[in-house]
Amino acid sequence: MAGEEREPLGVVGAGWVGLVTAACFAELGHEVVVRDIAPGRIAALERGESPIHEPGLGEALARNRQRLRYTEDLGELLEAARIAFVCVGTPSTPEGDTDLSAVWHVLDELDSPEEGLVLVMKSTVPVGTGERIRARFDALGLAGVGYVSNPEFLSEGTALLDVTSPDRVVIGAFADEDGRRVAAVYEPLGAPIVHTDVASAEMIKLASNAALATRISFINEIANVCELVGADVQEVARGIGLDRRLGPHFLRAGIGFGGSCFPKDASALKQLAANSGYHFQLLSAVIEVNELQKRRIIQKLQAHLGPLRDRTIALLGLAYKPHTNDMREAPSLVIAPRLLAEGAVVRAWDPVALDEARAVLGGVVFAETLHDAVNDADAAVIVTEWPELLELVSSDVRDAMRTPLIVDGRNLLDPAAARAAGFTYEAIGRPLALVPHPPRAKEPARGLL
Ligand SMILES: NC(=O)c1ccc[n+]([C@@H]2O[C@H](COP(=O)([O-])OP(=O)(O)OC[C@H]3O[C@@H](n4cnc5c(N)ncnc54)[C@H](O)[C@@H]3O)[C@@H](O)[C@H]2O)c1
């Protein structure tokens, strides 16, 4: 983009969406002012450190540091930029609605925005939020301040690629000119741009995540039936995925989805429907299937080990997915307390999320290395499919474990290789291990005395 004059931009919120968006805009040649209210976050960014683990992000921020400025002061951002992308968190309330307090906080601070400013909502918000914000601007006599819904679809772990090569850019605007100004920022990416109304843009985001979550719960239920009838879900998914009407994506069976988006967005859409007088039955089932799926790990362990009291279980992978240190709604947050409630000793390991896990997981022992986690363990449970876990299938690990049992919650390993290496191996939706209920290896086998 060298030589072309690009409009300065503002990004409010320096999390996964804000930082990756800011890095991408800077890469396109924009000066970008990034504002966050967390002083530690701004200080880390100013030192040249990325406060989150996202592949390539640290390098992208460093590469573009001349064009990136960080501040805690919204006024500084508004002075520099006429388009401000709001990327603050919108977590769930305990009831499953969307907590919009961070969004309203930003709006409260916008006491006298200048005409010509366009506020662009990248945060995921319930349908109708844009309408409320527009009404608020109008009531304050701010008809000249634009509002655009521009939901974000990135996935953590591949966020930079997702933002620089998006499948589509969705732009919902009240005024065409505002939509065109925002579209102009994305034009160099060459992606299809969906111009639509604000409510539809908001719904596209929620419906997309609901559709992906539905596919995951669907294949997980198919996996559960496969276990009962002797089919292999990996083979089934391969066969389904070759159907062009269905495609291969999001057909990987496992212990369910987590993270900062699918659980809360599925719940937000369900609640939005309920608040509008509609019972979204399908989504209720998708959420329930996902909750139950994580707990199947416990049953699988019990099937092999019997009662889990005093058994040592290595929990491998704590972040909600590989290549991130994000612990939000991670399945480990359900599985570890369930194991502790059964009286098990839980040894937990993750290559990047140990610090974050320590802050939210009580009662577990944290292992610094994979080997420390599995040493003398009765079972190793793959919770997150980190590539490092491919190393589990080795004679070193087998010999280190008290009982060489692997429960693979992500279908990461090759069952034949794991069994050939001497492990009892069980996964999700795959033919069961041949040796159920092995005795405790370092005790006399029950029934033989
Ligand atoms: N993480 C994802 O994979 C992803 C993908 C697509 C969409 N989204 C959506 O994007 C939004 C942001 O998600 P995230 O994962 O980047 O959140 P995050 O929690 O990682 O980051 C949010 C940031 O906003 C900051 N913040 C809060 N209030 C602020 C304020 N008033 N001014 C400035 N900064 C403020 C927080 O300190 C934090 O750094 C959410 O609505 C989320 O649903 C997330």
Coordinates of C-alpha atoms and ligand atoms in Angstrom, one line a residue:
M1 CA 0.0 0.0 0.0
A2 CA 3.1 2.2 -0.1
G3 CA 2.5 5.8 -1.3
E4 CA -1.2 5.8 -0.8
E5 CA -2.7 8.1 1.7
R6 CA -4.9 6.1 4.1
E7 CA -7.3 7.5 6.7
P8 CA -6.3 7.3 10.4
L9 CA -8.4 4.8 12.3
G10 CA -9.3 4.2 15.9
V11 CA -9.7 0.9 17.7
V12 CA -11.4 0.8 21.1
G13 CA -10.5 -2.4 23.0
A14 CA -7.1 -4.1 22.7
G15 CA -8.2 -7.8 23.0
W16 CA -8.2 -10.5 20.3
V17 CA -10.4 -8.6 17.9
G18 CA -9.1 -5.1 18.6
L19 CA -5.4 -5.9 18.4
V20 CA -5.6 -8.2 15.4
T21 CA -7.8 -5.6 13.6
A22 CA -5.4 -2.8 14.5
A23 CA -2.4 -4.8 13.2
C24 CA -4.2 -5.6 10.0
F25 CA -5.3 -1.9 9.4
A26 CA -1.7 -0.8 10.2
E27 CA -0.4 -3.3 7.7
L28 CA -2.8 -1.8 5.1
G29 CA -1.0 1.5 5.7
H30 CA -3.4 3.2 8.2
E31 CA -2.2 5.1 11.3
V32 CA -4.1 3.4 14.1
V33 CA -4.7 4.6 17.6
V34 CA -5.6 1.8 20.0
R35 CA -7.4 2.6 23.2
D36 CA -7.9 0.2 26.2
I37 CA -9.0 0.9 29.8
A38 CA -6.6 -1.7 31.2
P39 CA -3.4 0.2 32.0
G40 CA -1.3 -3.1 32.1
R41 CA -2.4 -3.9 28.6
I42 CA -1.5 -0.5 27.2
A43 CA 1.9 -0.5 29.1
A44 CA 2.7 -4.0 27.7
L45 CA 1.8 -2.8 24.2
E46 CA 4.0 0.2 24.6
R47 CA 6.9 -2.0 25.6
G48 CA 6.4 -3.9 22.4
E49 CA 4.8 -7.0 24.1
S50 CA 1.6 -8.6 22.9
P51 CA -0.7 -9.1 25.9
I52 CA -2.3 -12.1 24.3
H53 CA -1.0 -15.3 22.7
E54 CA -2.0 -15.2 19.0
P55 CA 0.3 -16.6 16.4
G56 CA 2.0 -13.9 14.3
L57 CA 0.4 -11.0 16.3
G58 CA 3.6 -9.9 18.2
E59 CA 5.5 -9.8 14.9
A60 CA 2.7 -7.9 13.1
L61 CA 2.5 -5.3 15.9
A62 CA 6.3 -4.9 15.8
R63 CA 6.4 -4.7 12.0
N64 CA 3.9 -1.8 12.1
R65 CA 4.9 -0.1 15.3
Q66 CA 5.5 3.2 13.5
R67 CA 1.8 3.3 12.6
L68 CA 0.4 2.1 15.9
R69 CA -0.2 4.2 19.0
Y70 CA -1.6 3.0 22.3
T71 CA -3.5 5.1 24.8
E72 CA -5.9 4.9 27.7
D73 CA -7.5 8.2 26.6
L74 CA -10.5 8.0 24.3
G75 CA -10.1 11.7 23.6
E76 CA -6.7 11.0 22.0
L77 CA -8.2 8.4 19.7
L78 CA -11.1 10.7 18.7
E79 CA -8.7 13.5 18.0
A80 CA -6.8 11.4 15.5
A81 CA -9.5 9.2 13.9
R82 CA -12.8 9.8 12.2
I83 CA -13.7 6.1 12.1
A84 CA -13.6 4.3 15.5
F85 CA -14.0 0.5 15.6
V86 CA -15.5 -0.7 18.9
C87 CA -13.9 -4.1 19.9
V88 CA -14.8 -4.3 23.6
G89 CA -15.9 -7.5 25.3
T90 CA -19.6 -8.5 25.3
P91 CA -19.6 -11.5 27.7
S92 CA -22.7 -13.4 28.9
T93 CA -24.7 -12.4 31.9
P94 CA -25.4 -15.3 34.3
E95 CA -28.8 -15.6 32.7
G96 CA -27.3 -16.0 29.2
D97 CA -28.2 -12.5 27.9
T98 CA -25.4 -10.3 26.5
D99 CA -23.7 -8.0 29.0
L100 CA -23.3 -4.8 27.0
S101 CA -21.9 -2.7 29.9
A102 CA -18.5 -2.2 28.2
V103 CA -20.3 -1.0 25.0
W104 CA -22.4 1.5 27.0
H105 CA -19.4 2.6 28.8
V106 CA -17.8 3.6 25.6
L107 CA -20.9 5.4 24.5
D108 CA -21.1 7.2 27.9
E109 CA -17.6 8.5 27.3
L110 CA -18.5 9.8 23.9
D111 CA -20.1 13.0 25.4
S112 CA -19.7 15.3 22.5
P113 CA -18.4 13.4 19.4
E114 CA -17.7 15.5 16.3
E115 CA -20.0 15.4 13.3
G116 CA -18.5 13.0 10.7
L117 CA -17.3 10.4 13.2
V118 CA -18.5 6.9 12.3
L119 CA -18.7 4.5 15.2
V120 CA -18.2 0.9 13.9
M121 CA -19.4 -2.0 16.1
K122 CA -17.1 -5.0 15.7
S123 CA -18.1 -6.4 19.1
T124 CA -20.8 -9.0 18.9
V125 CA -24.1 -7.5 20.1
P126 CA -27.7 -8.6 20.2
V127 CA -29.9 -7.6 17.2
G128 CA -31.4 -4.2 18.0
T129 CA -28.3 -2.8 19.7
G130 CA -27.5 -0.6 16.7
E131 CA -31.0 0.7 16.6
R132 CA -30.8 1.7 20.3
I133 CA -27.4 3.4 19.7
R134 CA -28.8 5.3 16.7
A135 CA -31.8 6.4 18.7
R136 CA -29.5 7.6 21.5
F137 CA -27.3 9.6 19.1
D138 CA -30.4 11.2 17.5
A139 CA -31.8 12.0 20.9
L140 CA -28.5 13.8 21.8
G141 CA -28.7 15.8 18.5
L142 CA -25.9 13.8 17.0
A143 CA -27.5 13.0 13.7
G144 CA -24.1 13.7 12.0
V145 CA -22.4 10.8 13.9
G146 CA -22.6 7.6 11.9
Y147 CA -23.1 4.1 13.1
V148 CA -22.1 0.9 11.3
S149 CA -22.4 -2.7 12.3
N150 CA -19.3 -4.6 11.1
P151 CA -19.2 -7.9 13.0
E152 CA -16.0 -9.9 13.2
F153 CA -15.6 -13.5 12.3
L154 CA -12.0 -14.3 13.2
S155 CA -11.0 -17.5 15.0
E156 CA -8.4 -17.4 17.7
G157 CA -5.3 -19.3 16.6
T158 CA -5.7 -18.2 13.0
A159 CA -6.9 -14.6 13.7
L160 CA -4.4 -12.8 11.5
L161 CA -5.1 -14.9 8.5
D162 CA -8.9 -14.6 9.1
V163 CA -8.7 -10.8 9.3
T164 CA -6.4 -10.3 6.3
S165 CA -8.2 -12.9 4.1
P166 CA -11.8 -12.8 5.3
D167 CA -14.5 -15.0 3.6
R168 CA -16.6 -11.9 3.6
V169 CA -16.9 -8.5 5.3
V170 CA -20.3 -7.6 6.6
I171 CA -21.3 -4.0 6.7
G172 CA -24.7 -2.9 8.1
A173 CA -25.4 0.8 7.9
F174 CA -28.2 3.2 8.5
A175 CA -26.7 5.6 5.9
D176 CA -25.1 4.4 2.7
E177 CA -22.3 6.9 2.9
D178 CA -21.2 5.6 6.3
G179 CA -21.2 2.0 5.0
R180 CA -19.1 3.1 2.0
R181 CA -16.5 4.8 4.2
V182 CA -16.1 1.6 6.2
A183 CA -16.1 -0.6 3.1
A184 CA -13.3 1.5 1.7
V185 CA -11.0 0.5 4.6
Y186 CA -11.5 -3.2 3.7
E187 CA -11.4 -2.9 -0.1
P188 CA -7.7 -3.7 -0.4
L189 CA -8.3 -7.1 1.1
G190 CA -10.4 -8.0 -2.0
A191 CA -13.0 -9.9 0.0
P192 CA -16.7 -10.0 -0.9
I193 CA -18.5 -7.2 1.0
V194 CA -22.0 -7.7 2.1
H195 CA -23.8 -4.4 2.4
T196 CA -26.9 -4.7 4.4
D197 CA -29.1 -3.1 7.1
V198 CA -27.8 -2.9 10.7
A199 CA -30.2 -5.5 12.2
S200 CA -29.4 -8.0 9.5
A201 CA -25.6 -7.5 10.0
E202 CA -26.1 -8.1 13.7
M203 CA -28.1 -11.3 13.0
I204 CA -25.5 -12.6 10.4
K205 CA -22.9 -12.7 13.2
L206 CA -25.1 -14.5 15.7
A207 CA -26.6 -16.9 13.1
S208 CA -23.1 -17.8 11.8
N209 CA -21.9 -18.8 15.2
A210 CA -25.1 -20.6 15.9
A211 CA -24.8 -22.6 12.7
L212 CA -21.2 -23.5 13.5
A213 CA -22.1 -24.6 17.0
T214 CA -25.0 -26.6 15.6
R215 CA -22.6 -28.5 13.3
I216 CA -20.3 -29.3 16.2
S217 CA -23.1 -30.6 18.5
F218 CA -24.5 -32.5 15.5
I219 CA -21.3 -34.4 14.8
N220 CA -20.8 -35.0 18.5
E221 CA -24.2 -36.6 18.8
I222 CA -23.4 -38.7 15.7
A223 CA -20.1 -39.7 17.5
N224 CA -22.0 -40.7 20.6
V225 CA -24.3 -43.0 18.5
C226 CA -21.2 -44.3 16.6
E227 CA -19.9 -45.5 20.0
L228 CA -23.0 -47.5 20.6
V229 CA -23.3 -49.1 17.2
G230 CA -19.6 -49.7 16.3
A231 CA -19.1 -47.0 13.6
D232 CA -16.1 -44.7 13.5
V233 CA -17.1 -41.0 13.4
Q234 CA -13.9 -40.0 11.7
E235 CA -14.9 -42.2 8.7
V236 CA -18.5 -41.0 8.9
A237 CA -17.4 -37.3 8.9
R238 CA -15.1 -37.9 5.9
G239 CA -18.0 -39.4 4.1
I240 CA -20.4 -36.7 5.0
G241 CA -17.9 -33.9 4.2
L242 CA -17.4 -35.0 0.6
D243 CA -21.0 -34.1 0.0
R244 CA -20.8 -30.7 -1.6
R245 CA -24.1 -29.7 0.0
L246 CA -22.5 -30.2 3.4
G247 CA -18.8 -29.7 3.1
P248 CA -16.1 -30.9 5.4
H249 CA -15.8 -28.1 8.0
F250 CA -16.8 -28.3 11.6
L251 CA -17.4 -32.0 11.5
R252 CA -14.7 -32.9 13.9
A253 CA -16.1 -34.8 16.9
G254 CA -14.8 -34.1 20.3
I255 CA -15.7 -32.9 23.7
G256 CA -17.5 -29.8 22.5
F257 CA -17.0 -26.2 21.8
G258 CA -15.8 -23.5 24.3
G259 CA -14.2 -20.1 24.0
S260 CA -15.3 -16.6 24.2
C261 CA -17.8 -16.8 21.3
F262 CA -19.7 -20.0 20.5
P263 CA -21.1 -20.6 24.0
K264 CA -22.1 -17.0 24.7
D265 CA -23.3 -16.2 21.2
A266 CA -25.5 -19.4 21.0
S267 CA -26.9 -18.5 24.4
A268 CA -27.3 -14.8 23.4
L269 CA -29.3 -15.8 20.3
K270 CA -31.4 -18.2 22.2
Q271 CA -32.2 -15.5 24.8
L272 CA -32.7 -12.8 22.2
A273 CA -35.3 -15.1 20.6
A274 CA -36.9 -15.8 24.0
N275 CA -37.0 -12.1 24.9
S276 CA -38.8 -11.6 21.5
G277 CA -41.3 -14.3 22.3
Y278 CA -39.8 -17.3 20.4
H279 CA -38.5 -20.5 21.9
F280 CA -35.5 -21.5 19.8
Q281 CA -35.6 -25.2 20.5
L282 CA -32.8 -26.3 18.2
L283 CA -30.3 -23.9 19.8
S284 CA -31.4 -25.1 23.3
A285 CA -30.5 -28.7 22.2
V286 CA -27.2 -27.5 20.7
I287 CA -26.2 -25.9 24.0
E288 CA -27.3 -28.9 26.1
V289 CA -25.5 -31.4 23.9
N290 CA -22.3 -29.3 24.3
E291 CA -22.6 -29.2 28.1
L292 CA -23.1 -33.0 28.3
Q293 CA -20.3 -33.8 25.8
K294 CA -17.6 -32.4 28.1
R295 CA -18.8 -34.7 31.0
R296 CA -18.5 -37.8 28.9
I297 CA -14.8 -37.8 29.6
I298 CA -15.6 -38.7 33.2
Q299 CA -17.7 -41.7 32.2
K300 CA -15.0 -42.9 29.9
L301 CA -12.4 -42.7 32.6
Q302 CA -14.7 -44.5 35.0
A303 CA -15.3 -47.2 32.4
H304 CA -11.6 -48.0 32.4
L305 CA -10.5 -47.1 36.0
G306 CA -13.7 -47.6 38.0
P307 CA -14.1 -45.0 40.8
L308 CA -11.7 -42.1 40.3
R309 CA -11.0 -41.5 43.9
D310 CA -7.2 -41.0 44.4
R311 CA -6.5 -41.7 40.8
T312 CA -4.1 -39.2 39.2
I313 CA -5.5 -37.8 35.9
A314 CA -3.3 -35.8 33.6
L315 CA -5.3 -33.1 32.0
L316 CA -3.5 -32.1 28.8
G317 CA -4.4 -28.8 27.1
L318 CA -6.2 -26.2 29.2
A319 CA -6.9 -23.4 26.8
Y320 CA -10.2 -23.7 24.9
K321 CA -8.4 -24.4 21.7
P322 CA -4.8 -24.8 20.5
H323 CA -2.6 -21.8 19.7
T324 CA -4.3 -19.5 22.2
N325 CA -3.9 -18.8 25.9
D326 CA -7.6 -18.0 26.1
M327 CA -9.3 -19.9 29.0
R328 CA -12.8 -18.5 28.5
E329 CA -15.4 -21.3 28.6
A330 CA -12.6 -23.9 28.1
P331 CA -13.8 -27.5 28.6
S332 CA -11.0 -27.9 31.1
L333 CA -12.9 -25.6 33.4
V334 CA -15.7 -28.2 33.6
I335 CA -13.7 -31.4 33.4
A336 CA -11.2 -30.5 36.2
P337 CA -13.8 -29.6 38.8
R338 CA -15.8 -32.8 37.9
L339 CA -12.7 -34.9 38.4
L340 CA -11.9 -33.2 41.7
A341 CA -15.5 -33.8 42.8
E342 CA -14.9 -37.5 42.1
G343 CA -11.9 -37.4 44.3
A344 CA -9.2 -37.6 41.6
V345 CA -5.9 -35.8 41.7
V346 CA -5.7 -33.6 38.7
R347 CA -2.4 -32.7 37.1
A348 CA -2.9 -30.0 34.5
W349 CA -0.6 -29.0 31.6
D350 CA -0.7 -26.5 28.8
P351 CA 2.1 -25.2 26.6
V352 CA 1.0 -21.5 26.8
A353 CA -2.0 -21.1 29.1
L354 CA -0.6 -22.2 32.5
D355 CA -0.6 -18.7 34.0
E356 CA -4.1 -18.0 32.7
A357 CA -5.2 -21.4 34.0
R358 CA -3.7 -20.9 37.4
A359 CA -5.9 -17.8 37.8
V360 CA -9.2 -19.7 37.2
L361 CA -8.6 -23.4 38.0
G362 CA -8.5 -24.2 41.7
G363 CA -7.5 -27.4 43.4
V364 CA -5.4 -28.8 40.5
V365 CA -1.6 -29.4 40.4
F366 CA 0.0 -27.6 37.5
A367 CA 2.8 -29.4 35.6
E368 CA 5.5 -27.4 33.8
T369 CA 6.2 -30.2 31.3
L370 CA 4.1 -32.8 29.5
H371 CA 6.3 -35.4 31.0
D372 CA 5.7 -34.1 34.6
A373 CA 2.0 -34.2 33.9
V374 CA 1.9 -37.9 32.8
N375 CA 4.5 -39.2 35.2
D376 CA 2.8 -41.9 37.4
A377 CA -0.6 -40.9 36.1
D378 CA -3.5 -43.3 35.9
A379 CA -4.8 -41.7 32.7
A380 CA -3.9 -38.9 30.3
V381 CA -6.9 -36.9 28.9
I382 CA -6.4 -34.8 25.8
V383 CA -8.6 -31.8 26.3
T384 CA -7.1 -29.5 23.8
E385 CA -5.5 -30.7 20.6
W386 CA -2.1 -29.1 20.9
P387 CA 0.3 -30.5 18.3
E388 CA 2.8 -31.2 21.1
L389 CA 0.4 -34.0 22.3
L390 CA 1.3 -36.1 19.3
E391 CA 4.4 -36.9 21.3
L392 CA 2.3 -38.8 23.8
V393 CA 2.5 -42.0 21.7
S394 CA 5.9 -43.1 22.9
S395 CA 7.4 -45.8 25.0
D396 CA 8.8 -43.1 27.4
V397 CA 5.3 -41.9 28.2
R398 CA 3.8 -45.4 28.3
D399 CA 6.5 -46.4 30.8
A400 CA 6.2 -43.3 32.9
M401 CA 2.4 -43.7 33.4
R402 CA 1.1 -45.9 36.2
T403 CA -1.7 -47.0 33.9
P404 CA -1.1 -46.4 30.2
L405 CA -4.6 -45.1 29.4
I406 CA -5.2 -42.3 27.0
V407 CA -8.7 -40.7 26.7
D408 CA -8.4 -38.6 23.6
G409 CA -11.2 -35.9 23.8
R410 CA -10.2 -34.4 20.4
N411 CA -9.5 -37.5 18.3
L412 CA -6.0 -36.2 17.8
L413 CA -4.0 -39.5 17.9
D414 CA -4.0 -42.5 15.6
P415 CA -5.8 -45.2 17.5
A416 CA -3.8 -48.0 15.9
A417 CA -0.5 -46.3 16.7
A418 CA -1.5 -45.6 20.3
R419 CA -2.6 -49.2 20.8
A420 CA 0.5 -50.6 19.1
A421 CA 2.6 -48.5 21.5
G422 CA 1.0 -50.3 24.4
F423 CA -1.7 -47.8 25.4
T424 CA -5.3 -48.4 26.2
Y425 CA -6.7 -45.8 23.9
E426 CA -10.2 -44.4 23.8
A427 CA -11.4 -41.4 21.8
I428 CA -14.8 -39.9 20.9
G429 CA -17.0 -41.8 18.5
R430 CA -14.4 -44.4 17.5
P431 CA -14.4 -48.1 18.1
L432 CA -13.7 -48.8 21.8
A433 CA -10.5 -50.0 23.3
L434 CA -10.2 -53.8 23.5
V435 CA -9.1 -53.9 27.1
P436 CA -11.7 -52.2 29.4
H437 CA -11.3 -52.0 33.2
P438 CA -7.5 -52.5 33.5
P439 CA -6.4 -53.2 37.0
R440 CA -4.3 -50.6 38.8
A441 CA -0.9 -51.4 37.4
K442 CA 1.1 -51.1 40.7
E443 CA -1.4 -53.0 42.8
P444 CA -2.3 -56.7 42.7
A445 CA -5.0 -57.3 40.2
R446 CA -8.4 -57.5 42.0
G447 CA -10.0 -60.9 41.8
L448 CA -6.7 -62.7 41.5
L449 CA -5.9 -62.8 45.2
Ligands
LIG1 N1 -12.2 -13.5 20.5 C1 -12.8 -14.0 19.4 O1 -12.4 -15.0 18.8 C2 -13.9 -13.1 18.7 C3 -14.2 -13.4 17.4 C4 -15.2 -12.6 16.8 C5 -15.9 -11.7 17.6 N2 -15.6 -11.5 18.9 C6 -16.3 -10.5 19.6 O2 -15.5 -9.3 19.6 C7 -15.6 -8.6 20.9 C8 -14.3 -8.5 21.6 O3 -13.8 -9.8 21.8 P1 -12.3 -10.1 22.3 O4 -12.2 -11.6 22.4 O5 -11.4 -9.3 21.5 O6 -12.4 -9.5 23.8 P2 -11.3 -9.3 24.9 O7 -11.9 -9.5 26.2 O8 -10.1 -10.1 24.5 O9 -10.9 -7.8 24.7 C9 -11.7 -6.7 25.1 C10 -10.8 -5.6 25.5 O10 -11.7 -4.4 25.6 C11 -11.2 -3.7 26.7 N3 -12.2 -2.7 27.2 C12 -13.2 -2.9 28.0 N4 -13.9 -1.8 28.1 C13 -13.3 -0.8 27.4 C14 -13.5 0.5 27.1 N5 -14.5 1.2 27.6 N6 -12.6 1.2 26.3 C15 -11.6 0.5 25.8 N7 -11.3 -0.8 26.0 C16 -12.2 -1.5 26.8 C17 -10.7 -4.7 27.7 O11 -9.8 -4.2 28.7 C18 -10.1 -5.8 26.8 O12 -8.7 -5.5 26.6 C19 -16.7 -9.4 21.7 O13 -17.9 -8.9 21.4 C20 -16.6 -10.8 21.0 O14 -17.8 -11.5 21.1 C21 -14.6 -12.2 19.5

